[in-house]
Amino acid sequence: MKTLIPLTAIAALAASGLSSAQTTAYSKPSGYITLGNADGSAATPDVPANTDVTVSVPFERASEVSGKITGRSGSVLSFANAGLTNNSLVSSTTPYQITITSGAQAGLIGVISANTSTSVTVGSVIVGDINGIETNGTASFSISKAWTLGTFFPTNLPAGTNVLAFSGTVAGPNLAPNEGYVYSGSAWFQTLGTGGNGSHTMIFPGESMILRSSVAIDSLVVTGSVPTVVSKTVVSKLSASQAQDTRIAFNVSTDQPIENLTGVQAGDSLLAFNNAAAGKNKSPNEILVYSGSAWFGTTGVTGPQNGLYKLKAGQGYILRRPSTAPVGNTTISLVPNYAGSL
C-alpha cells in the first residue's frame, strides 16, 4: 500500500508572528497522504465502488498558539498572554483543541469550551489526565482548530459518500457502527444517531472510521501538519463477561512498527482490514495477538511480527480486549519514530 508520503518541511518549528515571547504559534512540517486503497496505482481507485475502507486522521491542523502551561485550576489551564480575545477559541462550527506536547501528560488532548487572553477552559478531555499537567514550565502546549467532517475530507467527494463511526460505548465484539453521516455534495448530514448537520462534527485523533461510496473515488488525498507528539488512544473494556472491540487509530504520518505500541496487554488482538478488497462489512484479513512481550500473527500473517509488521498511517484498526481482561479504560500510546528528527 502507498500510505504515504512525501513530507515537505515548510518551516519546521519556525516561529510565526505572534507577539508574546513565551506564547507563540509554530509551523510544523506538512505532508500529504492517500487514504483508502493506497497501493500507488493510478489505475486503482482509492475507494472502490460499494466498498468499505477504514480511515483515520494522520495529521494535525496548524498550531495557532503554543507555549508553556503556567497554572492550572480544575479544568482551567493558564499561560502567558497570547493576545487572544475572550472566547475567540469557542465556536459552534469550528471546535478548538489543546494538545499537551511535553511533560508527564504529553499527548493529552482536550476540547476548549472557553478562553481568555491567558487561559483556556477544557470542556472535555479526549485522552489524558488534566490533573497530571505540570505548571512549572515542564508542560508545553499547542492550540489548533480540531478536524471536523467538513474540514478533513475533500469537498469533491461524490454525493452519497458515507462515513460510519463507532461511539465506543457499546459492549462486546463484532460491533456495528452506531453513528453514520452522508455527504450531500456540499455538506455532511447525520443519518444514524442523533441526526442533523454533521459538517461540524469533530473527528477525534485516535478515532477509526469506515468510508463507503456507491461510486468509485479515484483519489482520496488529505494534507496537514505532521504530528510530532506521542499519539494516545483510549481502549475501554465495558463488560466483565465479553471480549471488547474498540476502533482505534494513531495520529501519525508514516507507517510505524507495531512493537512501538505501549499500554497493550497480554491477550490483546489487533484486527486489520484490507482496503483493496471489494465489499462492505468486511471481516479482518489480518489478526495479531500480543503475548505480553511480543506480537504474533494468527491470521493473514504468521509467526513473530516484532520488527516486521507496520501500523499504517491513515488507516483504522480494531483492538480486541479478551473476555478475561478487567473492566475499565486503558491508554495505548505510540511515539512516532520520526519525532526526534523534526
mmCIF file of C-alpha atoms in Angstrom:
data_model
loop_
_atom_site.group_PDB
_atom_site.id
_atom_site.type_symbol
_atom_site.label_atom_id
_atom_site.label_comp_id
_atom_site.label_asym_id
_atom_site.label_seq_id
_atom_site.Cartn_x
_atom_site.Cartn_y
_atom_site.Cartn_z
ATOM 1 C CA MET A 1 0.000 0.000 0.000
ATOM 2 C CA LYS A 2 1.023 3.575 -0.689
ATOM 3 C CA THR A 3 0.266 5.044 2.705
ATOM 4 C CA LEU A 4 2.495 7.854 2.044
ATOM 5 C CA ILE A 5 4.322 10.104 1.798
ATOM 6 C CA PRO A 6 6.435 12.906 0.751
ATOM 7 C CA LEU A 7 6.861 15.124 3.793
ATOM 8 C CA THR A 8 7.638 18.717 2.886
ATOM 9 C CA ALA A 9 9.412 20.711 5.579
ATOM 10 C CA ILE A 10 7.777 24.081 5.064
ATOM 11 C CA ALA A 11 9.184 25.789 8.125
ATOM 12 C CA ALA A 12 9.960 23.161 10.681
ATOM 13 C CA LEU A 13 9.172 24.584 14.052
ATOM 14 C CA ALA A 14 9.798 28.144 12.827
ATOM 15 C CA ALA A 15 8.097 30.882 14.790
ATOM 16 C CA SER A 16 5.143 32.717 13.339
ATOM 17 C CA GLY A 17 4.336 36.328 14.086
ATOM 18 C CA LEU A 18 2.574 36.290 17.455
ATOM 19 C CA SER A 19 3.822 38.986 19.775
ATOM 20 C CA SER A 20 4.415 37.128 23.054
ATOM 21 C CA ALA A 21 7.895 35.802 23.685
ATOM 22 C CA GLN A 22 6.558 32.849 25.629
ATOM 23 C CA THR A 23 3.276 32.123 23.869
ATOM 24 C CA THR A 24 3.666 31.792 20.113
ATOM 25 C CA ALA A 25 2.494 29.756 17.146
ATOM 26 C CA TYR A 26 4.754 27.484 15.163
ATOM 27 C CA SER A 27 4.604 25.890 11.731
ATOM 28 C CA LYS A 28 5.369 22.177 11.683
ATOM 29 C CA PRO A 29 6.441 20.125 8.676
ATOM 30 C CA SER A 30 3.491 19.393 6.423
ATOM 31 C CA GLY A 31 2.661 16.482 4.178
ATOM 32 C CA TYR A 32 0.011 14.564 2.323
ATOM 33 C CA ILE A 33 -1.202 11.018 2.482
ATOM 34 C CA THR A 34 -3.514 8.837 0.423
ATOM 35 C CA LEU A 35 -6.309 7.179 2.366
ATOM 36 C CA GLY A 36 -8.159 4.009 1.472
ATOM 37 C CA ASN A 37 -6.669 1.625 -1.086
ATOM 38 C CA ALA A 38 -3.357 3.457 -1.247
ATOM 39 C CA ASP A 39 -1.486 0.953 -3.427
ATOM 40 C CA GLY A 40 0.288 3.534 -5.563
ATOM 41 C CA SER A 41 -1.522 2.631 -8.785
ATOM 42 C CA ALA A 42 -3.223 5.413 -10.726
ATOM 43 C CA ALA A 43 -5.448 2.786 -12.331
ATOM 44 C CA THR A 44 -6.843 1.634 -8.974
ATOM 45 C CA PRO A 45 -9.357 3.897 -7.200
ATOM 46 C CA ASP A 46 -8.525 4.791 -3.630
ATOM 47 C CA VAL A 47 -12.090 3.862 -2.686
ATOM 48 C CA PRO A 48 -13.587 1.186 -4.966
ATOM 49 C CA ALA A 49 -17.321 1.365 -5.588
ATOM 50 C CA ASN A 50 -19.537 -0.261 -2.952
ATOM 51 C CA THR A 51 -16.545 -0.956 -0.750
ATOM 52 C CA ASP A 52 -15.706 -0.145 2.861
ATOM 53 C CA VAL A 53 -12.285 1.315 3.640
ATOM 54 C CA THR A 54 -11.031 2.102 7.129
ATOM 55 C CA VAL A 55 -9.624 5.605 7.551
ATOM 56 C CA SER A 56 -8.248 7.808 10.312
ATOM 57 C CA VAL A 57 -6.622 11.193 10.840
ATOM 58 C CA PRO A 58 -2.860 11.141 10.152
ATOM 59 C CA PHE A 59 -2.290 14.888 10.543
ATOM 60 C CA GLU A 60 -2.877 17.828 12.850
ATOM 61 C CA ARG A 61 -4.250 21.200 11.869
ATOM 62 C CA ALA A 62 -1.858 24.132 12.064
ATOM 63 C CA SER A 63 -0.973 25.378 15.532
ATOM 64 C CA GLU A 64 -2.319 28.857 16.289
ATOM 65 C CA VAL A 65 -0.989 29.319 19.834
ATOM 66 C CA SER A 66 1.731 27.464 21.722
ATOM 67 C CA GLY A 67 3.764 27.936 24.868
ATOM 68 C CA LYS A 68 4.138 26.682 28.451
ATOM 69 C CA ILE A 69 1.453 25.897 30.995
ATOM 70 C CA THR A 70 1.983 28.213 33.962
ATOM 71 C CA GLY A 71 -1.031 27.342 36.103
ATOM 72 C CA ARG A 72 -3.991 25.022 36.481
ATOM 73 C CA SER A 73 -7.211 25.321 38.482
ATOM 74 C CA GLY A 74 -9.572 22.456 37.853
ATOM 75 C CA SER A 75 -10.207 22.439 34.109
ATOM 76 C CA VAL A 76 -8.669 25.898 33.524
ATOM 77 C CA LEU A 77 -5.121 25.964 32.129
ATOM 78 C CA SER A 78 -3.124 29.211 32.269
ATOM 79 C CA PHE A 79 -0.259 30.516 30.142
ATOM 80 C CA ALA A 80 1.483 33.767 29.195
ATOM 81 C CA ASN A 81 -0.561 36.414 27.429
ATOM 82 C CA ALA A 82 -1.288 35.171 23.907
ATOM 83 C CA GLY A 83 -3.186 38.212 22.688
ATOM 84 C CA LEU A 84 -6.435 36.283 22.442
ATOM 85 C CA THR A 85 -9.823 37.872 22.910
ATOM 86 C CA ASN A 86 -12.310 36.279 25.280
ATOM 87 C CA ASN A 87 -13.888 33.135 23.785
ATOM 88 C CA SER A 88 -12.203 33.615 20.416
ATOM 89 C CA LEU A 89 -11.488 29.861 20.537
ATOM 90 C CA VAL A 90 -15.152 28.933 21.006
ATOM 91 C CA SER A 91 -17.408 28.353 18.024
ATOM 92 C CA SER A 92 -20.324 26.066 17.219
ATOM 93 C CA THR A 93 -18.882 25.462 13.760
ATOM 94 C CA THR A 94 -15.139 25.396 14.495
ATOM 95 C CA PRO A 95 -14.100 23.469 17.615
ATOM 96 C CA TYR A 96 -10.645 24.143 19.033
ATOM 97 C CA GLN A 97 -8.438 21.685 20.877
ATOM 98 C CA ILE A 98 -5.429 21.969 23.158
ATOM 99 C CA THR A 99 -2.677 19.362 22.973
ATOM 100 C CA ILE A 100 -0.036 18.931 25.673
ATOM 101 C CA THR A 101 3.192 18.443 23.766
ATOM 102 C CA SER A 102 5.693 17.798 26.556
ATOM 103 C CA GLY A 103 5.775 16.751 30.177
ATOM 104 C CA ALA A 104 4.105 13.882 32.004
ATOM 105 C CA GLN A 105 0.834 14.374 30.108
ATOM 106 C CA ALA A 106 2.299 14.741 26.619
ATOM 107 C CA GLY A 107 -0.352 13.570 24.181
ATOM 108 C CA LEU A 108 -3.280 14.842 26.251
ATOM 109 C CA ILE A 109 -5.949 16.385 24.034
ATOM 110 C CA GLY A 110 -8.833 18.472 25.324
ATOM 111 C CA VAL A 111 -11.700 20.351 23.691
ATOM 112 C CA ILE A 112 -11.742 24.050 24.561
ATOM 113 C CA SER A 113 -15.031 25.419 25.919
ATOM 114 C CA ALA A 114 -13.900 28.946 26.934
ATOM 115 C CA ASN A 115 -10.830 31.171 26.844
ATOM 116 C CA THR A 116 -9.326 34.454 27.929
ATOM 117 C CA SER A 117 -6.061 36.024 26.759
ATOM 118 C CA THR A 118 -4.154 33.941 29.325
ATOM 119 C CA SER A 119 -6.166 30.747 29.797
ATOM 120 C CA VAL A 120 -8.389 28.095 28.290
ATOM 121 C CA THR A 121 -11.134 26.047 29.904
ATOM 122 C CA VAL A 122 -11.098 22.403 28.863
ATOM 123 C CA GLY A 123 -14.694 21.300 28.460
ATOM 124 C CA SER A 124 -13.835 17.651 27.832
ATOM 125 C CA VAL A 125 -10.663 15.575 27.715
ATOM 126 C CA ILE A 126 -10.368 13.160 24.797
ATOM 127 C CA VAL A 127 -7.340 11.377 26.215
ATOM 128 C CA GLY A 128 -5.042 12.050 29.185
ATOM 129 C CA ASP A 129 -5.326 13.272 32.785
ATOM 130 C CA ILE A 130 -5.677 17.021 33.143
ATOM 131 C CA ASN A 131 -4.788 16.803 36.840
ATOM 132 C CA GLY A 132 -1.340 15.497 35.921
ATOM 133 C CA ILE A 133 -0.283 18.543 33.890
ATOM 134 C CA GLU A 134 2.717 20.292 35.426
ATOM 135 C CA THR A 135 2.647 24.048 35.990
ATOM 136 C CA ASN A 136 6.402 24.554 36.497
ATOM 137 C CA GLY A 137 7.260 25.131 32.850
ATOM 138 C CA THR A 138 7.677 21.449 32.035
ATOM 139 C CA ALA A 139 4.413 21.105 30.121
ATOM 140 C CA SER A 140 4.235 22.698 26.687
ATOM 141 C CA PHE A 141 1.003 23.070 24.753
ATOM 142 C CA SER A 142 -0.340 23.760 21.298
ATOM 143 C CA ILE A 143 -3.786 25.085 20.377
ATOM 144 C CA SER A 144 -5.298 24.393 16.977
ATOM 145 C CA LYS A 145 -8.610 24.009 15.250
ATOM 146 C CA ALA A 146 -9.935 20.459 15.511
ATOM 147 C CA TRP A 147 -10.658 18.364 12.456
ATOM 148 C CA THR A 148 -14.308 18.021 11.534
ATOM 149 C CA LEU A 149 -16.030 16.013 8.815
ATOM 150 C CA GLY A 150 -16.283 19.207 6.789
ATOM 151 C CA THR A 151 -12.603 20.151 7.077
ATOM 152 C CA PHE A 152 -10.878 16.754 6.988
ATOM 153 C CA PHE A 153 -12.431 15.135 3.927
ATOM 154 C CA PRO A 154 -12.038 16.677 0.462
ATOM 155 C CA THR A 155 -15.060 18.657 -0.744
ATOM 156 C CA ASN A 156 -15.078 16.900 -4.137
ATOM 157 C CA LEU A 157 -16.281 13.592 -2.697
ATOM 158 C CA PRO A 158 -19.264 12.214 -4.608
ATOM 159 C CA ALA A 159 -22.692 12.915 -3.183
ATOM 160 C CA GLY A 160 -23.886 9.914 -1.202
ATOM 161 C CA THR A 161 -20.492 9.128 0.333
ATOM 162 C CA ASN A 162 -20.963 7.674 3.823
ATOM 163 C CA VAL A 163 -18.826 7.825 6.959
ATOM 164 C CA LEU A 164 -19.657 5.191 9.573
ATOM 165 C CA ALA A 165 -18.379 5.699 13.112
ATOM 166 C CA PHE A 166 -18.356 3.992 16.484
ATOM 167 C CA SER A 167 -19.130 5.685 19.789
ATOM 168 C CA GLY A 168 -17.043 3.323 21.920
ATOM 169 C CA THR A 169 -19.897 2.992 24.410
ATOM 170 C CA VAL A 170 -21.289 -0.401 23.327
ATOM 171 C CA ALA A 171 -20.060 -3.609 24.976
ATOM 172 C CA GLY A 172 -18.909 -6.656 23.069
ATOM 173 C CA PRO A 173 -17.040 -7.732 19.929
ATOM 174 C CA ASN A 174 -18.041 -7.501 16.242
ATOM 175 C CA LEU A 175 -19.851 -4.204 16.749
ATOM 176 C CA ALA A 176 -21.886 -2.441 14.092
ATOM 177 C CA PRO A 177 -21.429 1.302 13.592
ATOM 178 C CA ASN A 178 -23.841 3.390 15.666
ATOM 179 C CA GLU A 179 -23.135 6.752 14.059
ATOM 180 C CA GLY A 180 -23.496 7.476 10.355
ATOM 181 C CA TYR A 181 -23.073 10.512 8.113
ATOM 182 C CA VAL A 182 -23.808 11.098 4.428
ATOM 183 C CA TYR A 183 -22.310 13.731 2.143
ATOM 184 C CA SER A 184 -24.762 15.719 0.027
ATOM 185 C CA GLY A 185 -22.124 17.069 -2.344
ATOM 186 C CA SER A 186 -21.673 20.211 -0.247
ATOM 187 C CA ALA A 187 -22.324 19.260 3.404
ATOM 188 C CA TRP A 188 -22.440 16.306 5.783
ATOM 189 C CA PHE A 189 -25.645 15.169 7.487
ATOM 190 C CA GLN A 190 -26.044 12.643 10.273
ATOM 191 C CA THR A 191 -28.346 9.796 9.293
ATOM 192 C CA LEU A 192 -27.529 7.280 12.039
ATOM 193 C CA GLY A 193 -27.567 8.624 15.600
ATOM 194 C CA THR A 194 -28.918 11.996 16.678
ATOM 195 C CA GLY A 195 -29.379 13.433 13.161
ATOM 196 C CA GLY A 196 -28.874 16.968 11.871
ATOM 197 C CA ASN A 197 -25.990 18.804 10.241
ATOM 198 C CA GLY A 198 -22.798 16.791 10.601
ATOM 199 C CA SER A 199 -20.275 19.006 8.834
ATOM 200 C CA HIS A 200 -19.063 20.458 12.147
ATOM 201 C CA THR A 201 -18.834 17.092 13.920
ATOM 202 C CA MET A 202 -15.382 16.752 15.459
ATOM 203 C CA ILE A 203 -13.145 13.876 14.387
ATOM 204 C CA PHE A 204 -11.049 12.794 17.355
ATOM 205 C CA PRO A 205 -7.387 11.896 16.989
ATOM 206 C CA GLY A 206 -7.188 8.133 17.506
ATOM 207 C CA GLU A 207 -10.665 7.596 16.009
ATOM 208 C CA SER A 208 -11.135 4.964 13.292
ATOM 209 C CA MET A 209 -13.953 5.343 10.764
ATOM 210 C CA ILE A 210 -15.326 3.495 7.750
ATOM 211 C CA LEU A 211 -15.740 5.375 4.486
ATOM 212 C CA ARG A 212 -18.175 3.926 1.922
ATOM 213 C CA SER A 213 -19.221 5.143 -1.514
ATOM 214 C CA SER A 214 -21.562 3.664 -4.111
ATOM 215 C CA VAL A 215 -19.274 5.004 -6.836
ATOM 216 C CA ALA A 216 -15.514 4.751 -7.046
ATOM 217 C CA ILE A 217 -13.425 7.577 -5.570
ATOM 218 C CA ASP A 218 -10.293 7.745 -7.705
ATOM 219 C CA SER A 219 -8.283 9.918 -5.316
ATOM 220 C CA LEU A 220 -8.642 10.420 -1.562
ATOM 221 C CA VAL A 221 -5.707 12.578 -0.513
ATOM 222 C CA VAL A 222 -5.574 14.582 2.720
ATOM 223 C CA THR A 223 -2.999 17.126 3.882
ATOM 224 C CA GLY A 224 -1.971 18.674 7.165
ATOM 225 C CA SER A 225 0.745 19.269 9.737
ATOM 226 C CA VAL A 226 2.853 16.304 10.796
ATOM 227 C CA PRO A 227 2.219 15.222 14.420
ATOM 228 C CA THR A 228 5.406 15.098 16.479
ATOM 229 C CA VAL A 229 3.979 14.281 19.908
ATOM 230 C CA VAL A 230 3.077 10.861 21.281
ATOM 231 C CA SER A 231 -0.249 9.566 19.919
ATOM 232 C CA LYS A 232 -2.622 8.220 22.561
ATOM 233 C CA THR A 233 -5.982 6.487 22.311
ATOM 234 C CA VAL A 234 -8.270 5.090 24.998
ATOM 235 C CA VAL A 235 -9.349 1.444 24.862
ATOM 236 C CA SER A 236 -12.353 0.532 27.012
ATOM 237 C CA LYS A 237 -13.466 -2.808 28.434
ATOM 238 C CA LEU A 238 -17.168 -2.445 29.193
ATOM 239 C CA SER A 239 -18.344 -5.937 30.187
ATOM 240 C CA ALA A 240 -16.766 -8.441 32.559
ATOM 241 C CA SER A 241 -18.079 -11.407 30.570
ATOM 242 C CA GLN A 242 -17.384 -10.396 26.949
ATOM 243 C CA ALA A 243 -14.463 -9.596 24.734
ATOM 244 C CA GLN A 244 -14.423 -5.919 23.754
ATOM 245 C CA ASP A 245 -13.736 -4.323 20.393
ATOM 246 C CA THR A 246 -12.551 -0.709 20.176
ATOM 247 C CA ARG A 247 -11.976 1.032 16.864
ATOM 248 C CA ILE A 248 -8.594 2.701 17.125
ATOM 249 C CA ALA A 249 -6.074 4.608 15.045
ATOM 250 C CA PHE A 250 -2.905 6.559 15.617
ATOM 251 C CA ASN A 251 -2.247 10.206 14.829
ATOM 252 C CA VAL A 252 0.972 9.572 12.889
ATOM 253 C CA SER A 253 2.031 10.434 9.344
ATOM 254 C CA THR A 254 4.187 7.438 8.412
ATOM 255 C CA ASP A 255 3.842 3.708 8.942
ATOM 256 C CA GLN A 256 5.033 2.700 12.417
ATOM 257 C CA PRO A 257 6.485 -0.554 13.872
ATOM 258 C CA ILE A 258 3.870 -2.438 15.863
ATOM 259 C CA GLU A 259 6.368 -3.120 18.669
ATOM 260 C CA ASN A 260 6.400 0.627 19.436
ATOM 261 C CA LEU A 261 2.904 0.359 20.907
ATOM 262 C CA THR A 262 2.779 0.669 24.688
ATOM 263 C CA GLY A 263 -0.130 0.007 27.030
ATOM 264 C CA VAL A 264 -1.276 -3.172 25.298
ATOM 265 C CA GLN A 265 -1.839 -6.215 27.486
ATOM 266 C CA ALA A 266 -1.270 -9.941 27.066
ATOM 267 C CA GLY A 267 -4.153 -11.441 25.102
ATOM 268 C CA ASP A 268 -4.982 -8.233 23.225
ATOM 269 C CA SER A 269 -5.567 -8.701 19.491
ATOM 270 C CA LEU A 270 -5.117 -6.248 16.640
ATOM 271 C CA LEU A 271 -7.510 -6.702 13.721
ATOM 272 C CA ALA A 272 -6.643 -5.121 10.369
ATOM 273 C CA PHE A 273 -8.683 -4.746 7.181
ATOM 274 C CA ASN A 274 -7.725 -4.959 3.518
ATOM 275 C CA ASN A 275 -8.785 -1.664 1.968
ATOM 276 C CA ALA A 276 -8.093 -3.066 -1.525
ATOM 277 C CA ALA A 277 -10.631 -5.894 -1.156
ATOM 278 C CA ALA A 278 -14.082 -5.209 -2.568
ATOM 279 C CA GLY A 279 -17.212 -5.356 -0.451
ATOM 280 C CA LYS A 280 -18.996 -3.950 2.564
ATOM 281 C CA ASN A 281 -18.978 -5.109 6.186
ATOM 282 C CA LYS A 282 -15.693 -6.899 5.604
ATOM 283 C CA SER A 283 -14.044 -9.258 8.058
ATOM 284 C CA PRO A 284 -10.461 -8.544 9.134
ATOM 285 C CA ASN A 285 -7.838 -10.065 6.871
ATOM 286 C CA GLU A 286 -5.018 -9.860 9.422
ATOM 287 C CA ILE A 287 -5.086 -10.661 13.139
ATOM 288 C CA LEU A 288 -2.160 -10.343 15.518
ATOM 289 C CA VAL A 289 -2.089 -11.287 19.207
ATOM 290 C CA TYR A 290 0.110 -9.767 21.907
ATOM 291 C CA SER A 291 1.824 -12.282 24.182
ATOM 292 C CA GLY A 292 2.800 -9.775 26.853
ATOM 293 C CA SER A 293 6.180 -9.117 25.267
ATOM 294 C CA ALA A 294 5.758 -9.551 21.502
ATOM 295 C CA TRP A 295 3.227 -9.667 18.677
ATOM 296 C CA PHE A 296 2.423 -12.875 16.789
ATOM 297 C CA GLY A 297 0.355 -13.262 13.638
ATOM 298 C CA THR A 298 -2.564 -15.699 13.667
ATOM 299 C CA THR A 299 -4.478 -14.720 10.503
ATOM 300 C CA GLY A 300 -3.086 -13.300 7.274
ATOM 301 C CA VAL A 301 0.386 -13.095 8.800
ATOM 302 C CA THR A 302 2.099 -15.795 10.826
ATOM 303 C CA GLY A 303 4.861 -16.058 13.377
ATOM 304 C CA PRO A 304 6.612 -13.293 15.318
ATOM 305 C CA GLN A 305 5.813 -9.835 13.944
ATOM 306 C CA ASN A 306 8.028 -7.529 16.004
ATOM 307 C CA GLY A 307 10.329 -5.794 13.552
ATOM 308 C CA LEU A 308 8.141 -6.792 10.602
ATOM 309 C CA TYR A 309 4.582 -5.533 10.934
ATOM 310 C CA LYS A 310 3.795 -1.867 10.353
ATOM 311 C CA LEU A 311 0.788 0.124 11.556
ATOM 312 C CA LYS A 312 -0.308 2.076 8.522
ATOM 313 C CA ALA A 313 -0.755 5.832 8.691
ATOM 314 C CA GLY A 314 -4.277 6.971 7.915
ATOM 315 C CA GLN A 315 -5.774 3.514 8.427
ATOM 316 C CA GLY A 316 -8.046 2.252 11.202
ATOM 317 C CA TYR A 317 -7.889 -0.927 13.277
ATOM 318 C CA ILE A 318 -9.792 -2.841 15.915
ATOM 319 C CA LEU A 319 -8.150 -3.513 19.273
ATOM 320 C CA ARG A 320 -9.893 -6.523 20.794
ATOM 321 C CA ARG A 321 -9.545 -6.977 24.535
ATOM 322 C CA PRO A 322 -10.190 -10.580 25.681
ATOM 323 C CA SER A 323 -13.140 -11.516 27.884
ATOM 324 C CA THR A 324 -10.713 -12.193 30.723
ATOM 325 C CA ALA A 325 -9.425 -8.598 30.743
ATOM 326 C CA PRO A 326 -10.618 -6.400 33.630
ATOM 327 C CA VAL A 327 -13.334 -3.825 33.079
ATOM 328 C CA GLY A 328 -12.010 -0.295 32.694
ATOM 329 C CA ASN A 329 -10.082 2.041 30.419
ATOM 330 C CA THR A 330 -6.511 1.680 29.214
ATOM 331 C CA THR A 331 -4.470 4.216 27.274
ATOM 332 C CA ILE A 332 -2.454 2.870 24.364
ATOM 333 C CA SER A 333 0.397 5.047 23.141
ATOM 334 C CA LEU A 334 2.607 5.272 20.077
ATOM 335 C CA VAL A 335 5.563 7.639 19.792
ATOM 336 C CA PRO A 336 6.201 8.311 16.073
ATOM 337 C CA ASN A 337 9.669 7.121 15.147
ATOM 338 C CA TYR A 338 10.345 10.292 13.138
ATOM 339 C CA ALA A 339 9.603 12.709 16.007
ATOM 340 C CA GLY A 340 13.206 13.164 17.102
ATOM 341 C CA SER A 341 14.320 14.194 13.626
ATOM 342 C CA LEU A 342 11.854 17.063 13.138
#
